[in-house]
DNA sequence: TATCGTTACATTATCGTTAATGTGGTATTA
DNA sequence: TAATACCACATTAACGATAATGTAACGATA
């Protein structure tokens, strides 16, 4: 009769059986509770080590009601902006013994809601949400489910939830002023198609800076280049459209571009590099995010930076407060920004 | 006496109480098991919907022994290489109803082992591991714990586990040949400090291509620029060292650089861009990974590409086989590669 | 000495499911 | 008509831990 040595995973029960105490005693001993004698505690811990005990976090979570998981819902990790922030968030979370579960919404509200549902089903202790345009339902769902959450980077509305953002208006102001100080007097505000929540703040900063320097309304323009992240099949068509727009801008005498974010600025640069009509030297370009500081790209872009670490730390901090039952009014943390000049402004 | 309406989450029990059936019946009805009458099934499902039932995945996992979680252990998401692959893996996993848990090892063997331990504690159904230099212990741990896993991108040794890689030798061969065909006859193999497992294969491809074109040993060299991902504080010092190395190469007449991967090539480009002694035009540069295809960077780099989707799909496929109990010999999938020329080869 | 508190454990309940069985009633078959 | 087979549910156990109590032994205190 062959005995199957199907070695299953070691449980508290196994340790209890071997040491001759109850399961509870083992549990307490391993957690260094004070009601176990030093000698017993040592014996049990030694046995646990010898037997190769690895606690079952699932069982622990079910009983204790805490998973120590923080879900992070963001657009997608192919975007370095999210990649960098994910790393920062993981660091901050790990420091407080939380595990991060990254979920990618592809900026699709429906998928985002599905992910929210999953975060709830998996009993995440809290969620960090990078809202996109259609996050209203997601937010309501979290509120209904009493799931602690923090909004990061954008807030669909004021005061609805804890949020960590940076000074959007100030950033756009700094960027625009940098263009102006670099000698550009006809400025375009360039962004990807959809209006994001932060867009209005950035526009305001752009406007303020123009006003402050006496740039007339006629010397400002707003260019929305639409769709495609440049990787899709219709990428070339999209790029041609963008190139045509840029050529048009140049012909009208516009020479300064404030681009919504670094990723979009890369697309602009790529379009310029592949065009016969326009080139990098035709425009001063400044954008927001300062991704190069974290990536060491060979793409010198003047950009407005902020601290990724501060964003991560504050997100975790606010979230933990809620997880631990805080019910005070929603808090909004606004982080400072700074200009990093790398020459793309075309200062002469 | 105030009644606290502390609305807790709806459970099967609540639904059972309301519909007047047993918990088991509810469970079966919601999973469309065949032993529940159509009418009862409808009633229960309707009640569940009305009450806003969200299953508790933790309880499910504990009972069923399946978490439907796949842990992915990789270097870090700030590296677009990993970001892109994470997205691809999430897509492939989601298709099979798995949730991905990304864990970043920072290429630190100790931290990696810790993450492995956590994957085990959280009862992941399987793990996708991007091994770094010290992954031996991690691999042994997974084997000991009978945790299904797949190695991706690199394999510390042949035949020890399922693996999904691409044709490293072929990639290096193609890259090197591309340099040669672009008119370069003195070639350097450039890579970051540490020897990675895939390094020997790439070196072999480099050697083969040189041999095939009659490049003498004296016209080949191996440059290892060390440490720093370009973002640390000693970044400038590191860059100066790199710049000196490149200047040295130039002076010795080397004009073709085969760089280990795109990310490292960016660092090289950045060093070149910031140097007075050397510039991009001094070298033809070809590397591996073809990240631009997924990122739309304005950094035209000749690179060897492979399909991120294929890597993800195959990883999930192999992993699922193990999860479902397959115990056949370890399988290794080698994906084909192709050259994408973007001009950095300096073809004249 | 009776009461009390403390120490060091054990016992029992519970988290929310799913799996394995149990069961009464009706329809089918021999 | 008795045995048998479903059908549609109910009951019970289990997953592996933690939380809430329970308790025997002992020393200290009134």
XYZ file of C-alpha atoms (C1' of nucleotides) in Angstrom:
756
model
C 0.000 0.000 0.000
C 1.745 3.103 -1.226
C 1.473 6.022 1.065
C 1.122 9.236 -0.825
C 3.373 11.826 0.734
C 1.222 14.569 -0.740
C 2.827 17.246 1.370
C 0.314 19.968 1.822
C 1.064 23.301 3.247
C 1.732 23.562 6.980
C -1.080 25.055 9.055
C -1.398 26.197 12.612
C -3.129 22.895 13.281
C -0.062 20.945 12.196
C 2.150 22.969 14.498
C -0.329 22.545 17.313
C -0.386 18.777 16.830
C 3.373 18.574 16.910
C 3.928 20.800 19.898
C 0.995 19.419 21.833
C -0.781 22.707 22.404
C -3.954 24.188 20.990
C -4.243 26.025 17.704
C -4.993 29.199 19.558
C -1.802 28.946 21.557
C 0.191 28.558 18.362
C -1.523 31.549 16.831
C -0.780 33.644 19.881
C 2.783 32.424 20.187
C 3.584 33.257 16.583
C 2.179 36.709 17.054
C 4.059 37.173 20.328
C 0.957 37.743 22.351
C 1.679 38.208 26.006
C -0.340 35.324 27.364
C 2.082 32.612 26.315
C 5.052 31.627 28.454
C 8.475 32.364 27.079
C 9.414 28.716 26.923
C 6.264 27.623 25.082
C 6.584 30.548 22.753
C 10.115 29.588 21.854
C 9.185 25.954 21.322
C 6.317 26.857 19.037
C 8.262 29.378 17.021
C 11.050 26.906 16.555
C 8.634 24.236 15.405
C 7.031 26.681 13.016
C 10.394 27.512 11.514
C 11.423 23.904 11.229
C 8.178 22.903 9.597
C 8.398 25.779 7.155
C 5.205 27.472 8.192
C 3.900 30.197 5.905
C 0.781 31.840 7.214
C -2.293 31.754 5.049
C -3.131 35.349 4.364
C -6.478 34.422 2.892
C -7.687 32.817 6.086
C -6.284 35.677 8.114
C -8.049 38.191 5.914
C -11.377 36.427 6.154
C -11.316 36.306 9.884
C -9.767 39.635 10.664
C -11.581 41.604 7.990
C -8.345 43.164 6.754
C -6.544 42.139 3.600
C -3.720 44.644 3.752
C -4.238 45.173 0.067
C -4.483 48.572 -1.553
C -5.890 48.591 -5.053
C -4.553 51.187 -7.461
C -6.714 51.951 -10.455
C -4.943 53.800 -13.245
C -4.911 54.121 -16.994
C -2.192 51.694 -17.912
C 1.390 50.854 -17.132
C 2.645 51.364 -20.664
C 2.385 55.012 -19.824
C 5.584 55.846 -17.895
C 3.675 58.446 -15.916
C 1.699 55.657 -14.288
C 4.692 53.372 -14.139
C 6.704 55.858 -12.128
C 3.817 56.603 -9.819
C 3.104 52.925 -9.305
C 6.630 52.360 -8.149
C 6.412 55.272 -5.772
C 3.097 54.074 -4.406
C 4.399 50.573 -3.917
C 7.301 51.921 -1.938
C 5.083 54.002 0.272
C 2.625 51.147 0.724
C 5.270 48.541 1.490
C 6.595 50.807 4.195
C 3.252 50.442 5.958
C 3.079 46.743 5.173
C 0.497 47.021 2.480
C 0.553 45.170 -0.792
C -0.471 47.016 -3.914
C -2.747 45.611 -6.574
C -2.450 47.600 -9.785
C -5.469 47.572 -12.061
C -5.540 49.192 -15.498
C -8.671 50.916 -16.667
C -7.381 51.937 -20.111
C -9.301 55.106 -19.332
C -12.490 53.217 -20.050
C -15.199 54.112 -17.501
C -16.939 50.797 -17.922
C -13.802 48.776 -17.371
C -12.913 51.062 -14.505
C -16.204 50.310 -12.795
C -15.571 46.631 -13.283
C -12.182 46.978 -11.634
C -13.777 48.863 -8.781
C -16.180 45.993 -8.355
C -13.279 43.621 -8.220
C -11.434 45.691 -5.669
C -14.566 45.482 -3.547
C -15.026 41.763 -4.109
C -11.434 41.136 -3.155
C -11.957 43.210 -0.030
C -9.145 45.660 -0.633
C -8.615 47.776 2.448
C -8.629 50.866 0.284
C -8.275 52.182 -3.245
C -6.125 54.785 -4.917
C -7.927 56.019 -7.983
C -6.534 58.034 -10.852
C -9.855 59.220 -12.231
C -10.464 59.588 -15.932
C -13.404 61.329 -17.561
C -16.106 58.897 -16.530
C -15.185 58.108 -12.976
C -18.350 59.443 -11.416
C -19.984 56.047 -11.159
C -16.836 54.474 -9.814
C -16.651 57.048 -7.081
C -20.282 56.589 -6.165
C -19.792 52.861 -6.031
C -16.924 53.220 -3.592
C -18.957 55.522 -1.433
C -21.905 53.163 -1.449
C -19.672 50.217 -0.568
C -17.979 52.260 2.144
C -14.670 51.527 0.497
C -11.991 54.002 1.572
C -10.443 55.709 -1.436
C -8.238 58.594 -2.470
C -8.258 60.438 -5.755
C -4.888 61.217 -7.245
C -3.805 63.663 -9.932
C -7.333 64.726 -10.835
C -10.512 65.439 -8.971
C -13.808 65.295 -10.841
C -15.334 67.686 -8.323
C -14.264 69.571 -5.254
C -14.703 68.171 -1.806
C -16.226 64.853 -2.727
C -13.337 62.800 -1.458
C -9.768 62.884 -0.266
C -7.460 63.925 -3.035
C -3.794 64.414 -3.745
C -3.046 66.746 -6.600
C -0.451 69.277 -7.520
C -0.751 72.907 -8.335
C -2.125 72.649 -11.857
C -2.713 76.311 -12.336
C 0.713 77.151 -11.050
C 2.282 74.532 -13.249
C 0.646 75.858 -16.379
C 1.527 79.369 -15.345
C 5.194 78.503 -14.851
C 5.337 76.627 -18.116
C 3.731 79.399 -20.081
C 5.860 82.056 -18.472
C 8.926 80.000 -19.332
C 7.882 80.060 -22.973
C 7.340 83.784 -22.837
C 10.654 84.421 -21.133
C 12.289 82.353 -23.825
C 11.123 84.879 -26.346
C 7.913 83.379 -27.649
C 4.924 85.706 -28.064
C 2.427 83.605 -29.981
C 1.465 80.679 -27.831
C -0.580 77.552 -28.332
C -2.132 75.437 -25.630
C -1.842 71.899 -26.952
C -3.529 68.840 -25.542
C -4.962 65.491 -26.429
C -8.598 65.329 -27.369
C -10.645 64.887 -24.272
C -11.152 67.457 -21.613
C -9.740 66.139 -18.404
C -10.653 67.630 -15.073
C -7.283 69.176 -14.626
C -7.590 70.794 -18.022
C -9.477 73.843 -16.845
C -6.883 74.594 -14.201
C -4.086 74.326 -16.686
C -5.940 76.566 -19.086
C -6.376 79.074 -16.346
C -2.659 79.088 -15.662
C -1.962 79.485 -19.335
C -4.369 82.398 -19.535
C -2.988 84.075 -16.443
C 0.549 83.917 -17.720
C -0.491 85.318 -21.082
C -2.462 88.090 -19.421
C 0.447 88.941 -17.165
C 2.714 89.400 -20.130
C 0.231 91.191 -22.296
C -0.131 88.476 -24.873
C -3.328 89.402 -26.690
C -6.100 86.884 -27.143
C -5.364 86.842 -30.852
C -1.878 85.538 -30.172
C -3.131 82.553 -28.243
C -4.696 79.427 -29.575
C -5.898 76.084 -28.394
C -4.986 72.984 -30.327
C -6.658 69.714 -29.537
C -5.062 66.851 -31.413
C -7.260 63.885 -31.134
C -7.119 60.259 -30.189
C -4.622 57.502 -30.594
C -1.675 57.125 -28.359
C 0.469 56.763 -31.421
C 0.706 53.024 -31.194
C -2.488 52.005 -32.909
C -2.874 50.981 -36.514
C -4.183 54.323 -37.630
C -1.133 55.862 -36.069
C 0.221 57.233 -39.292
C -3.032 58.919 -40.203
C -3.243 60.446 -36.782
C 0.289 61.703 -37.088
C -0.388 63.295 -40.466
C -3.274 65.205 -38.975
C -1.086 66.360 -36.145
C 1.663 67.392 -38.518
C -0.791 69.383 -40.589
C -1.983 71.175 -37.462
C 1.550 72.009 -36.455
C 2.363 73.271 -39.930
C -0.701 75.451 -39.763
C 0.400 76.819 -36.404
C 3.821 77.627 -37.765
C 2.410 79.397 -40.779
C 0.261 81.519 -38.530
C 3.361 82.512 -36.642
C 2.856 80.552 -33.465
C 6.169 79.617 -31.936
C 5.495 78.531 -28.353
C 3.748 75.323 -27.385
C 2.487 74.563 -23.934
C 1.733 70.862 -24.089
C -0.590 69.209 -21.610
C 1.868 66.584 -20.420
C 5.193 64.999 -21.242
C 3.736 61.972 -22.968
C 1.790 64.208 -25.301
C 4.856 66.331 -25.820
C 6.713 63.223 -26.967
C 4.049 62.690 -29.574
C 4.426 66.256 -30.698
C 8.177 65.849 -30.913
C 7.785 62.660 -32.846
C 5.447 64.362 -35.277
C 7.908 67.215 -35.692
C 10.819 64.829 -36.217
C 9.007 63.032 -38.996
C 7.764 66.098 -40.833
C 9.185 67.939 -43.813
C 7.196 71.069 -43.074
C 8.002 71.644 -39.432
C 10.766 70.715 -37.024
C 11.668 70.977 -33.369
C 13.429 74.252 -34.003
C 10.186 75.869 -35.089
C 8.751 75.761 -31.606
C 9.602 76.258 -28.019
C 7.995 73.452 -26.098
C 7.237 73.159 -22.405
C 5.051 70.575 -20.742
C 4.168 69.018 -17.415
C 5.236 65.936 -15.456
C 9.002 65.987 -15.688
C 9.150 62.296 -16.424
C 12.760 62.509 -17.463
C 13.806 63.004 -13.886
C 12.742 59.459 -13.201
C 13.488 57.837 -16.519
C 16.730 59.285 -17.844
C 15.374 59.708 -21.330
C 17.393 61.260 -24.063
C 14.539 63.660 -24.750
C 15.396 67.036 -23.307
C 12.070 68.565 -22.500
C 11.428 71.615 -20.382
C 8.837 70.434 -17.968
C 7.085 71.235 -14.732
C 7.918 68.731 -12.060
C 6.527 67.695 -8.735
C 7.505 65.012 -6.283
C 6.283 61.542 -7.138
C 7.280 60.441 -3.697
C 5.191 63.132 -2.054
C 2.193 62.096 -4.097
C 2.624 58.494 -3.088
C 3.289 59.233 0.550
C 0.330 61.547 0.886
C -2.003 59.163 -0.896
C -1.099 56.359 1.438
C -1.305 58.651 4.426
C -4.784 59.919 3.616
C -5.976 56.463 2.718
C -4.715 54.942 5.929
C -6.574 57.512 7.933
C -9.821 56.434 6.282
C -8.994 52.760 6.618
C -8.584 53.311 10.319
C -12.004 54.798 10.562
C -11.484 58.525 10.265
C -14.693 60.209 9.128
C -13.718 63.840 9.052
C -14.319 66.024 6.024
C -12.521 65.142 2.789
C -9.071 66.547 2.608
C -7.236 67.841 -0.417
C -3.480 67.973 -0.578
C -2.005 70.276 -3.185
C 1.670 69.753 -3.894
C 4.036 72.435 -5.140
C 5.591 72.357 -8.570
C 8.840 73.545 -10.067
C 10.241 74.258 -13.469
C 13.014 72.142 -14.918
C 14.575 73.683 -18.017
C 16.238 71.365 -20.472
C 16.351 73.605 -23.476
C 13.252 72.620 -25.419
C 11.862 76.068 -24.693
C 14.198 77.249 -27.406
C 15.580 80.103 -25.400
C 17.706 82.128 -27.726
C -32.967 53.393 21.788
C -31.262 54.356 18.592
C -30.943 51.622 16.097
C -27.657 51.774 14.318
C -28.227 51.154 10.640
C -24.635 50.048 10.285
C -25.203 48.552 6.869
C -22.725 45.800 6.437
C -22.020 44.057 3.218
C -24.634 41.671 1.859
C -23.799 37.983 2.217
C -25.298 34.794 0.918
C -26.893 34.439 4.309
C -28.784 37.696 3.910
C -30.104 36.624 0.550
C -31.048 33.243 1.946
C -32.942 34.846 4.800
C -34.867 37.083 2.463
C -35.730 34.464 -0.126
C -36.480 31.792 2.416
C -34.064 29.199 1.128
C -30.788 27.858 2.401
C -27.404 29.456 1.911
C -26.363 26.571 -0.260
C -29.291 27.087 -2.569
C -28.376 30.721 -2.973
C -24.801 29.814 -3.712
C -25.870 27.306 -6.321
C -28.441 29.603 -7.849
C -25.967 32.435 -8.278
C -23.557 30.084 -9.955
C -26.284 28.643 -12.160
C -25.824 25.129 -10.908
C -28.286 22.721 -12.439
C -29.942 21.521 -9.279
C -31.990 24.641 -8.715
C -35.334 25.164 -10.408
C -35.577 27.954 -12.938
C -38.100 29.867 -10.867
C -36.107 29.712 -7.645
C -32.987 30.597 -9.513
C -34.626 33.691 -10.967
C -36.022 34.772 -7.599
C -32.667 34.428 -5.926
C -30.742 36.201 -8.632
C -33.199 39.035 -8.592
C -32.947 39.348 -4.841
C -29.166 39.325 -5.078
C -29.246 42.110 -7.605
C -31.716 44.165 -5.607
C -29.736 43.782 -2.430
C -26.537 44.707 -4.191
C -24.727 41.500 -3.495
C -20.994 41.454 -4.163
C -19.419 38.099 -3.554
C -16.619 37.894 -1.047
C -13.657 36.665 -2.997
C -11.669 36.083 0.167
C -14.144 33.580 1.520
C -14.448 31.993 -1.878
C -10.698 31.656 -2.140
C -10.355 30.135 1.287
C -12.949 27.510 0.621
C -12.163 26.693 -2.969
C -8.393 26.897 -2.672
C -8.171 29.137 -5.723
C -7.534 32.862 -5.567
C -7.483 33.570 -9.290
C -4.514 35.764 -8.641
C -1.330 35.619 -10.648
C 1.632 37.338 -9.083
C 4.118 38.993 -11.404
C 7.542 39.647 -9.996
C 9.630 42.092 -11.982
C 12.277 44.741 -11.562
C 10.151 47.840 -11.384
C 7.457 49.684 -13.271
C 9.483 52.821 -13.819
C 11.201 50.812 -16.482
C 8.923 51.016 -19.536
C 10.055 47.545 -20.560
C 8.281 46.142 -17.538
C 5.409 48.570 -17.858
C 4.624 47.433 -21.361
C 4.914 43.790 -20.434
C 2.739 44.262 -17.375
C -0.016 45.687 -19.503
C 0.257 42.808 -21.935
C 0.214 40.272 -19.128
C -2.791 41.896 -17.513
C -4.658 41.688 -20.783
C -3.828 38.050 -21.247
C -4.655 37.259 -17.624
C -7.934 39.148 -17.615
C -9.003 37.169 -20.633
C -8.791 34.052 -18.498
C -10.382 35.802 -15.532
C -7.225 36.146 -13.538
C -6.196 39.210 -11.626
C -2.588 40.252 -11.710
C -0.597 41.333 -8.678
C 2.535 43.168 -9.740
C 5.434 43.062 -7.304
C 8.667 44.964 -7.816
C 11.933 43.369 -6.790
C 14.186 46.297 -7.739
C 16.464 43.503 -8.948
C 17.310 42.793 -5.337
C 17.446 39.032 -4.679
C 16.587 39.469 -1.034
C 13.548 41.601 -1.724
C 12.604 39.239 -4.501
C 12.581 36.316 -2.114
C 10.435 38.321 0.251
C 7.958 38.984 -2.523
C 7.947 35.305 -3.385
C 7.109 34.577 0.212
C 4.249 37.001 0.006
C 2.936 35.505 -3.193
C 2.889 32.183 -1.390
C 1.275 33.601 1.742
C -1.416 35.240 -0.350
C -1.993 31.951 -2.103
C -1.461 33.211 -5.624
C -2.496 30.534 -8.087
C 0.756 31.056 -9.937
C 3.673 33.389 -10.479
C 5.295 34.964 -13.484
C 8.885 35.723 -12.626
C 11.312 37.940 -14.483
C 14.474 36.583 -12.925
C 17.424 38.791 -12.117
C 20.894 37.663 -11.130
C 20.052 36.138 -7.779
C 16.808 34.352 -8.466
C 18.061 30.880 -7.657
C 16.669 30.903 -4.141
C 13.374 32.316 -5.297
C 13.006 29.547 -7.826
C 13.847 26.900 -5.271
C 11.333 28.377 -2.897
C 8.583 28.166 -5.482
C 9.480 24.596 -6.235
C 9.482 23.691 -2.576
C 6.125 25.353 -2.051
C 4.753 23.666 -5.170
C 3.846 27.092 -6.489
C 3.349 27.043 -10.254
C 5.584 29.559 -11.967
C 6.942 30.626 -15.323
C 10.196 32.386 -16.058
C 10.057 35.190 -18.563
C 12.746 36.956 -20.564
C 15.621 35.164 -18.849
C 16.309 31.650 -17.628
C 18.999 31.127 -15.010
C 19.475 27.569 -16.251
C 18.065 25.305 -18.896
C 15.171 23.019 -18.201
C 14.555 23.941 -14.602
C 11.151 25.441 -15.239
C 8.739 26.645 -17.864
C 10.094 29.673 -19.640
C 9.115 32.182 -22.262
C 12.008 33.916 -23.929
C 12.897 35.221 -27.320
C 15.711 34.397 -29.630
C 18.509 36.274 -27.893
C 21.277 35.021 -30.092
C 19.301 35.799 -33.213
C 18.452 39.246 -31.905
C 22.061 40.101 -31.217
C 23.029 38.653 -34.556
C 20.472 40.743 -36.424
C 21.436 43.868 -34.540
C 25.120 43.406 -35.154
C 24.624 42.559 -38.786
C 22.550 45.687 -39.143
C 25.466 47.719 -37.840
C 27.827 46.023 -40.224
C 25.513 46.513 -43.181
C 25.305 50.159 -42.260
C 29.004 50.437 -42.883
C 30.481 50.005 -39.418
C 33.502 47.755 -39.071
C 34.715 48.388 -35.549
C 32.049 47.267 -33.147
C 31.479 47.525 -29.435
C 29.180 45.365 -27.353
C 27.820 47.711 -24.706
C 25.900 46.750 -21.615
C 25.177 47.685 -18.065
C 27.379 46.283 -15.375
C 26.146 42.936 -14.307
C 26.131 39.832 -16.376
C 22.586 38.783 -16.919
C 21.700 35.304 -18.008
C 20.710 36.430 -21.444
C 24.021 38.194 -21.807
C 25.941 35.164 -23.021
C 23.431 34.516 -25.759
C 23.587 38.069 -26.945
C 27.346 37.958 -26.895
C 27.236 34.830 -28.958
C 25.043 36.508 -31.550
C 27.366 39.476 -31.606
C 30.335 37.180 -32.107
C 28.654 35.162 -34.821
C 27.737 38.242 -36.810
C 31.254 39.598 -36.511
C 32.710 36.265 -37.557
C 30.371 36.022 -40.511
C 31.520 39.388 -41.781
C 35.160 38.866 -41.079
C 35.447 41.481 -38.369
C 38.687 40.575 -36.603
C 38.795 40.135 -32.866
C 40.866 43.289 -32.607
C 38.018 45.320 -34.055
C 35.570 44.194 -31.428
C 35.331 45.337 -27.859
C 33.136 44.919 -24.832
C 32.160 47.939 -22.811
C 30.501 47.498 -19.468
C 29.316 50.785 -18.088
C 28.440 50.308 -14.523
C 25.606 50.949 -12.152
C 23.066 53.683 -11.763
C 19.931 53.827 -13.794
C 20.662 57.462 -14.440
C 18.263 58.733 -11.842
C 20.326 58.483 -8.700
C 22.244 61.275 -7.075
C 25.553 60.156 -8.401
C 23.999 60.285 -11.819
C 26.288 62.970 -13.119
C 29.402 61.155 -12.021
C 28.177 58.018 -13.648
C 27.469 59.895 -16.825
C 30.930 61.398 -16.918
C 32.437 57.947 -16.668
C 30.240 56.775 -19.486
C 31.117 59.783 -21.603
C 34.811 59.155 -21.062
C 34.359 55.554 -22.147
C 32.541 56.612 -25.269
C 35.186 59.206 -26.087
C 37.791 56.494 -25.689
C 35.881 54.242 -28.039
C 35.660 56.974 -30.614
C 39.349 57.717 -30.431
C 40.119 54.067 -30.987
C 38.027 54.166 -34.112
C 35.001 52.244 -32.940
C 31.908 53.403 -34.717
C 29.220 50.780 -34.160
C 27.525 50.132 -30.823
C 25.395 47.136 -30.087
C 23.670 48.076 -26.850
C 22.163 45.478 -24.559
C 18.672 46.965 -24.487
C 16.721 50.070 -25.362
C 16.746 51.523 -21.875
C 20.511 51.329 -21.775
C 20.652 52.758 -25.278
C 18.705 55.778 -23.993
C 21.350 56.287 -21.383
C 24.025 56.088 -24.038
C 22.159 58.599 -26.164
C 21.723 60.898 -23.224
C 25.427 60.702 -22.483
C 26.218 61.472 -26.107
C 23.800 64.383 -26.194
C 25.418 65.973 -23.169
C 28.995 65.523 -24.254
C 31.380 67.905 -25.999
C 33.667 65.104 -27.097
C 31.228 62.720 -28.702
C 27.805 62.907 -30.306
C 25.132 60.679 -31.764
C 26.670 61.048 -35.212
C 29.869 59.384 -34.039
C 28.198 56.014 -33.661
C 25.726 53.726 -35.265
C 23.569 52.346 -32.504
C 21.335 49.300 -32.467
C 19.746 47.693 -29.437
C 17.063 45.273 -28.346
C 13.443 45.537 -27.149
C 11.865 47.906 -29.634
C 10.096 49.801 -26.889
C 9.192 52.613 -29.231
C 6.650 50.439 -30.953
C 4.605 50.529 -27.769
C 5.456 53.968 -26.476
C 5.638 56.342 -29.426
C 8.825 57.930 -28.204
C 10.577 60.597 -30.142
C 13.799 58.599 -29.884
C 14.453 56.890 -33.184
C 16.389 53.806 -32.263
C 17.114 50.821 -34.482
C 16.065 47.945 -32.351
C 15.246 44.270 -32.385
C 11.612 43.678 -31.597
C 9.483 40.772 -30.526
C 5.834 40.478 -29.672
C 4.911 41.588 -26.168
C 1.535 40.032 -26.661
C 3.037 36.676 -27.562
C 5.167 36.768 -24.455
C 2.180 37.521 -22.293
C -0.090 34.990 -23.949
C 2.459 32.217 -23.755
C 3.319 32.964 -20.146
C -0.287 32.742 -19.123
C -0.807 29.644 -21.224
C 2.107 27.759 -19.708
C 1.221 28.908 -16.239
C -2.376 27.808 -16.546
C -1.295 24.359 -17.580
C 0.674 24.032 -14.348
C -2.097 25.538 -12.282
C -4.404 22.894 -13.639
C -2.073 20.188 -12.513
C 0.073 19.434 -15.519
C 3.321 17.816 -14.426
C 5.043 17.177 -17.715
C 8.600 18.296 -18.356
C 9.362 22.001 -18.286
C 8.678 23.712 -21.551
C 10.577 26.551 -23.136
C 8.992 28.843 -25.661
C 11.362 30.823 -27.832
C 9.795 33.668 -29.735
C 11.087 35.047 -33.013
C 12.547 38.515 -33.355
C 12.712 41.099 -36.093
C 14.704 44.178 -36.899
C 13.104 47.597 -36.914
C 15.298 50.240 -38.485
C 14.758 53.818 -37.429
C 18.006 55.305 -38.601
C 20.154 55.230 -35.479
C 22.351 52.708 -37.232
C 23.724 55.655 -39.114
C 23.404 54.011 -42.483
C 25.138 56.221 -44.962
C -9.452 30.374 54.994
C -12.239 32.323 51.572
C -11.834 35.495 47.887
C -9.550 37.371 44.242
C -6.496 38.150 40.510
C -3.059 36.392 37.447
C -0.861 33.213 34.474
C -0.970 30.158 30.751
C -3.203 27.880 28.401
C -7.838 25.444 26.087
C -12.487 25.722 24.039
C -15.803 27.471 21.124
C -17.600 30.622 17.853
C -16.976 32.946 13.630
C -15.529 35.119 9.017
C -18.455 33.895 4.003
C -18.074 30.707 1.052
C -18.106 25.969 -1.404
C -18.125 20.765 -1.208
C -20.037 16.686 0.287
C -23.945 14.501 1.754
C -28.622 13.967 3.268
C -33.682 13.942 2.357
C -38.537 14.170 1.171
C -41.452 13.968 -2.685
C -42.777 12.706 -7.250
C -42.238 10.199 -11.510
C -40.550 6.053 -13.766
C -39.663 1.489 -14.244
C -39.704 -3.706 -13.453
C -46.706 -2.346 -6.066
C -42.076 -2.180 -4.735
C -37.879 -0.643 -6.125
C -35.510 2.947 -8.354
C -34.383 7.172 -10.167
C -34.309 11.770 -10.322
C -35.451 16.623 -8.722
C -34.932 20.448 -5.781
C -33.724 21.663 -2.152
C -31.582 21.382 3.067
C -27.994 20.115 6.310
C -23.412 19.631 7.767
C -18.569 20.023 7.312
C -14.629 22.353 6.034
C -11.142 26.031 4.439
C -7.260 28.286 8.163
C -7.022 31.639 10.685
C -8.499 35.163 14.759
C -11.618 36.731 18.578
C -14.120 35.955 22.517
C -14.604 33.326 26.358
C -13.679 29.608 29.603
C -10.766 27.350 33.184
C -7.265 24.960 36.156
C -3.542 26.069 39.043
C -1.307 29.085 41.862
C -0.066 32.948 44.748
C -1.515 37.005 47.075
C -4.578 39.400 49.858
C -8.283 40.415 53.346
